[in-house]
Amino acid sequence: MRRIDALNQMHVVTNQIAKSLEELNPSMDDNELNQLEGINHMINRREETIKLLDLAMKNEGDQWSEDEKHLLEQLSSLEEIIQPKLSELYAAFSDQMRRFQQSKSATSKYKSGQAYSDGAFFDQRK
């Protein structure tokens, strides 16, 4: 694959990621699983494209044409938009996992006969 083709492909995938991130809700509970899987798939495609670009750069060198420089500038701008949104998504996912672990722990304590609710302790063992 030529370098310009890899850059064009990367630009398309990066645009798709940016648009998909715009459609996500800040709360993980409000997002559908297929939306999140779609973003993950696009990120994987982008990673593959970066590998192709790296290969093309080894074959063609690092002298960029004007078209390539323009694409690189656009990619840089898109990256500035994507990174904060991905960080927010990661934080929301981490928060959801934390809540899941707390719920799992509380369920485990309840099943063993010990439950805490609003600061009150209930012992249900006989």
mmCIF file of C-alpha atoms in Angstrom:
data_model
loop_
_atom_site.group_PDB
_atom_site.id
_atom_site.type_symbol
_atom_site.label_atom_id
_atom_site.label_comp_id
_atom_site.label_asym_id
_atom_site.label_seq_id
_atom_site.Cartn_x
_atom_site.Cartn_y
_atom_site.Cartn_z
ATOM 1 C CA MET A 1 0.000 0.000 0.000
ATOM 2 C CA ARG A 2 1.251 3.452 -0.831
ATOM 3 C CA ARG A 3 1.748 6.000 1.924
ATOM 4 C CA ILE A 4 -0.899 8.418 0.591
ATOM 5 C CA ASP A 5 -3.438 5.560 0.437
ATOM 6 C CA ALA A 6 -2.667 4.569 4.020
ATOM 7 C CA LEU A 7 -3.045 8.205 5.113
ATOM 8 C CA ASN A 8 -6.390 8.486 3.308
ATOM 9 C CA GLN A 9 -7.610 5.278 4.926
ATOM 10 C CA MET A 10 -6.453 6.496 8.332
ATOM 11 C CA HIS A 11 -8.244 9.801 7.770
ATOM 12 C CA VAL A 12 -11.512 8.019 6.930
ATOM 13 C CA VAL A 13 -11.320 5.722 9.972
ATOM 14 C CA THR A 14 -10.354 8.586 12.285
ATOM 15 C CA ASN A 15 -13.326 10.630 11.034
ATOM 16 C CA GLN A 16 -15.606 7.661 11.713
ATOM 17 C CA ILE A 17 -14.249 7.367 15.259
ATOM 18 C CA ALA A 18 -14.769 11.089 15.891
ATOM 19 C CA LYS A 19 -18.371 10.952 14.629
ATOM 20 C CA SER A 20 -19.142 7.840 16.665
ATOM 21 C CA LEU A 21 -17.717 9.409 19.813
ATOM 22 C CA GLU A 22 -19.933 12.452 19.253
ATOM 23 C CA GLU A 23 -23.003 10.199 19.324
ATOM 24 C CA LEU A 24 -22.105 8.586 22.657
ATOM 25 C CA ASN A 25 -23.741 9.635 25.903
ATOM 26 C CA PRO A 26 -21.483 10.583 28.819
ATOM 27 C CA SER A 27 -23.077 7.841 30.927
ATOM 28 C CA MET A 28 -22.104 4.300 30.006
ATOM 29 C CA ASP A 29 -25.566 3.102 31.049
ATOM 30 C CA ASP A 30 -27.147 5.122 28.227
ATOM 31 C CA ASN A 31 -24.991 3.667 25.434
ATOM 32 C CA GLU A 32 -25.840 0.582 23.465
ATOM 33 C CA LEU A 33 -23.346 -2.258 23.339
ATOM 34 C CA ASN A 34 -23.166 -2.181 19.532
ATOM 35 C CA GLN A 35 -22.077 1.493 19.644
ATOM 36 C CA LEU A 36 -19.176 0.660 21.952
ATOM 37 C CA GLU A 37 -18.231 -2.432 19.952
ATOM 38 C CA GLY A 38 -18.290 -0.342 16.775
ATOM 39 C CA ILE A 39 -15.866 2.176 18.234
ATOM 40 C CA ASN A 40 -13.606 -0.622 19.417
ATOM 41 C CA HIS A 41 -13.657 -2.149 15.925
ATOM 42 C CA MET A 42 -12.773 1.205 14.337
ATOM 43 C CA ILE A 43 -9.907 1.704 16.779
ATOM 44 C CA ASN A 44 -8.578 -1.736 15.807
ATOM 45 C CA ARG A 45 -8.891 -0.826 12.111
ATOM 46 C CA ARG A 46 -7.007 2.397 12.789
ATOM 47 C CA GLU A 47 -4.240 0.453 14.504
ATOM 48 C CA GLU A 48 -3.926 -1.827 11.464
ATOM 49 C CA THR A 49 -3.800 1.233 9.202
ATOM 50 C CA ILE A 50 -1.017 2.744 11.305
ATOM 51 C CA LYS A 51 0.986 -0.464 10.777
ATOM 52 C CA LEU A 52 0.391 -0.189 7.017
ATOM 53 C CA LEU A 53 1.472 3.449 7.105
ATOM 54 C CA ASP A 54 4.628 2.492 8.978
ATOM 55 C CA LEU A 55 5.414 -0.103 6.318
ATOM 56 C CA ALA A 56 4.779 2.405 3.526
ATOM 57 C CA MET A 57 7.051 4.935 5.212
ATOM 58 C CA LYS A 58 9.861 2.394 5.314
ATOM 59 C CA ASN A 59 9.413 1.775 1.584
ATOM 60 C CA GLU A 60 8.884 5.386 0.463
ATOM 61 C CA GLY A 61 10.950 7.333 2.983
ATOM 62 C CA ASP A 62 9.860 10.285 5.079
ATOM 63 C CA GLN A 63 9.645 13.065 2.480
ATOM 64 C CA TRP A 64 6.006 14.184 2.658
ATOM 65 C CA SER A 65 4.109 15.651 -0.298
ATOM 66 C CA GLU A 66 1.820 18.665 0.160
ATOM 67 C CA ASP A 67 -1.271 16.427 0.046
ATOM 68 C CA GLU A 68 0.212 14.180 2.702
ATOM 69 C CA LYS A 69 1.103 17.149 4.892
ATOM 70 C CA HIS A 70 -2.466 18.416 4.579
ATOM 71 C CA LEU A 71 -3.841 15.010 5.625
ATOM 72 C CA LEU A 72 -1.423 14.898 8.560
ATOM 73 C CA GLU A 73 -2.651 18.305 9.739
ATOM 74 C CA GLN A 74 -6.253 17.143 9.541
ATOM 75 C CA LEU A 75 -5.378 13.961 11.429
ATOM 76 C CA SER A 76 -3.674 16.027 14.106
ATOM 77 C CA SER A 77 -6.792 18.173 14.507
ATOM 78 C CA LEU A 78 -9.000 15.105 14.729
ATOM 79 C CA GLU A 79 -6.666 13.587 17.309
ATOM 80 C CA GLU A 80 -7.119 16.655 19.523
ATOM 81 C CA ILE A 81 -10.875 16.034 19.415
ATOM 82 C CA ILE A 82 -10.720 12.264 19.876
ATOM 83 C CA GLN A 83 -8.272 11.967 22.772
ATOM 84 C CA PRO A 84 -10.351 13.833 25.402
ATOM 85 C CA LYS A 85 -13.468 11.919 24.361
ATOM 86 C CA LEU A 86 -11.674 8.584 24.615
ATOM 87 C CA SER A 87 -10.390 9.604 28.050
ATOM 88 C CA GLU A 88 -13.948 10.420 29.132
ATOM 89 C CA LEU A 89 -15.163 7.092 27.754
ATOM 90 C CA TYR A 90 -12.425 5.237 29.617
ATOM 91 C CA ALA A 91 -13.262 7.074 32.857
ATOM 92 C CA ALA A 92 -16.967 6.257 32.453
ATOM 93 C CA PHE A 93 -16.140 2.612 31.788
ATOM 94 C CA SER A 94 -13.841 2.493 34.825
ATOM 95 C CA ASP A 95 -16.587 4.025 36.971
ATOM 96 C CA GLN A 96 -19.079 1.445 35.727
ATOM 97 C CA MET A 97 -16.652 -1.373 36.524
ATOM 98 C CA ARG A 98 -16.073 0.065 40.010
ATOM 99 C CA ARG A 99 -19.833 0.168 40.645
ATOM 100 C CA PHE A 100 -20.151 -3.389 39.351
ATOM 101 C CA GLN A 101 -17.427 -4.576 41.742
ATOM 102 C CA GLN A 102 -19.108 -2.786 44.666
ATOM 103 C CA SER A 103 -22.424 -4.400 43.793
ATOM 104 C CA LYS A 104 -20.769 -7.791 43.517
ATOM 105 C CA SER A 105 -19.114 -7.311 46.915
ATOM 106 C CA ALA A 106 -22.380 -6.225 48.535
ATOM 107 C CA THR A 107 -24.182 -9.236 47.064
ATOM 108 C CA SER A 108 -21.480 -11.534 48.371
ATOM 109 C CA LYS A 109 -21.764 -10.042 51.869
ATOM 110 C CA TYR A 110 -25.544 -10.363 51.770
ATOM 111 C CA LYS A 111 -25.367 -14.026 50.782
ATOM 112 C CA SER A 112 -22.978 -14.745 53.646
ATOM 113 C CA GLY A 113 -25.409 -13.242 56.119
ATOM 114 C CA GLN A 114 -23.827 -9.848 56.523
ATOM 115 C CA ALA A 115 -25.366 -6.834 54.852
ATOM 116 C CA TYR A 116 -24.723 -3.129 55.206
ATOM 117 C CA SER A 117 -27.412 -0.646 54.271
ATOM 118 C CA ASP A 118 -27.234 3.082 54.934
ATOM 119 C CA GLY A 119 -24.770 2.506 57.751
ATOM 120 C CA ALA A 120 -26.912 -0.193 59.459
ATOM 121 C CA PHE A 121 -25.673 -3.711 59.946
ATOM 122 C CA PHE A 122 -28.013 -6.643 59.514
ATOM 123 C CA ASP A 123 -26.999 -10.118 60.664
ATOM 124 C CA GLN A 124 -29.252 -12.674 59.087
ATOM 125 C CA ARG A 125 -27.454 -15.756 60.339
ATOM 126 C CA LYS A 126 -29.199 -17.954 62.858
#
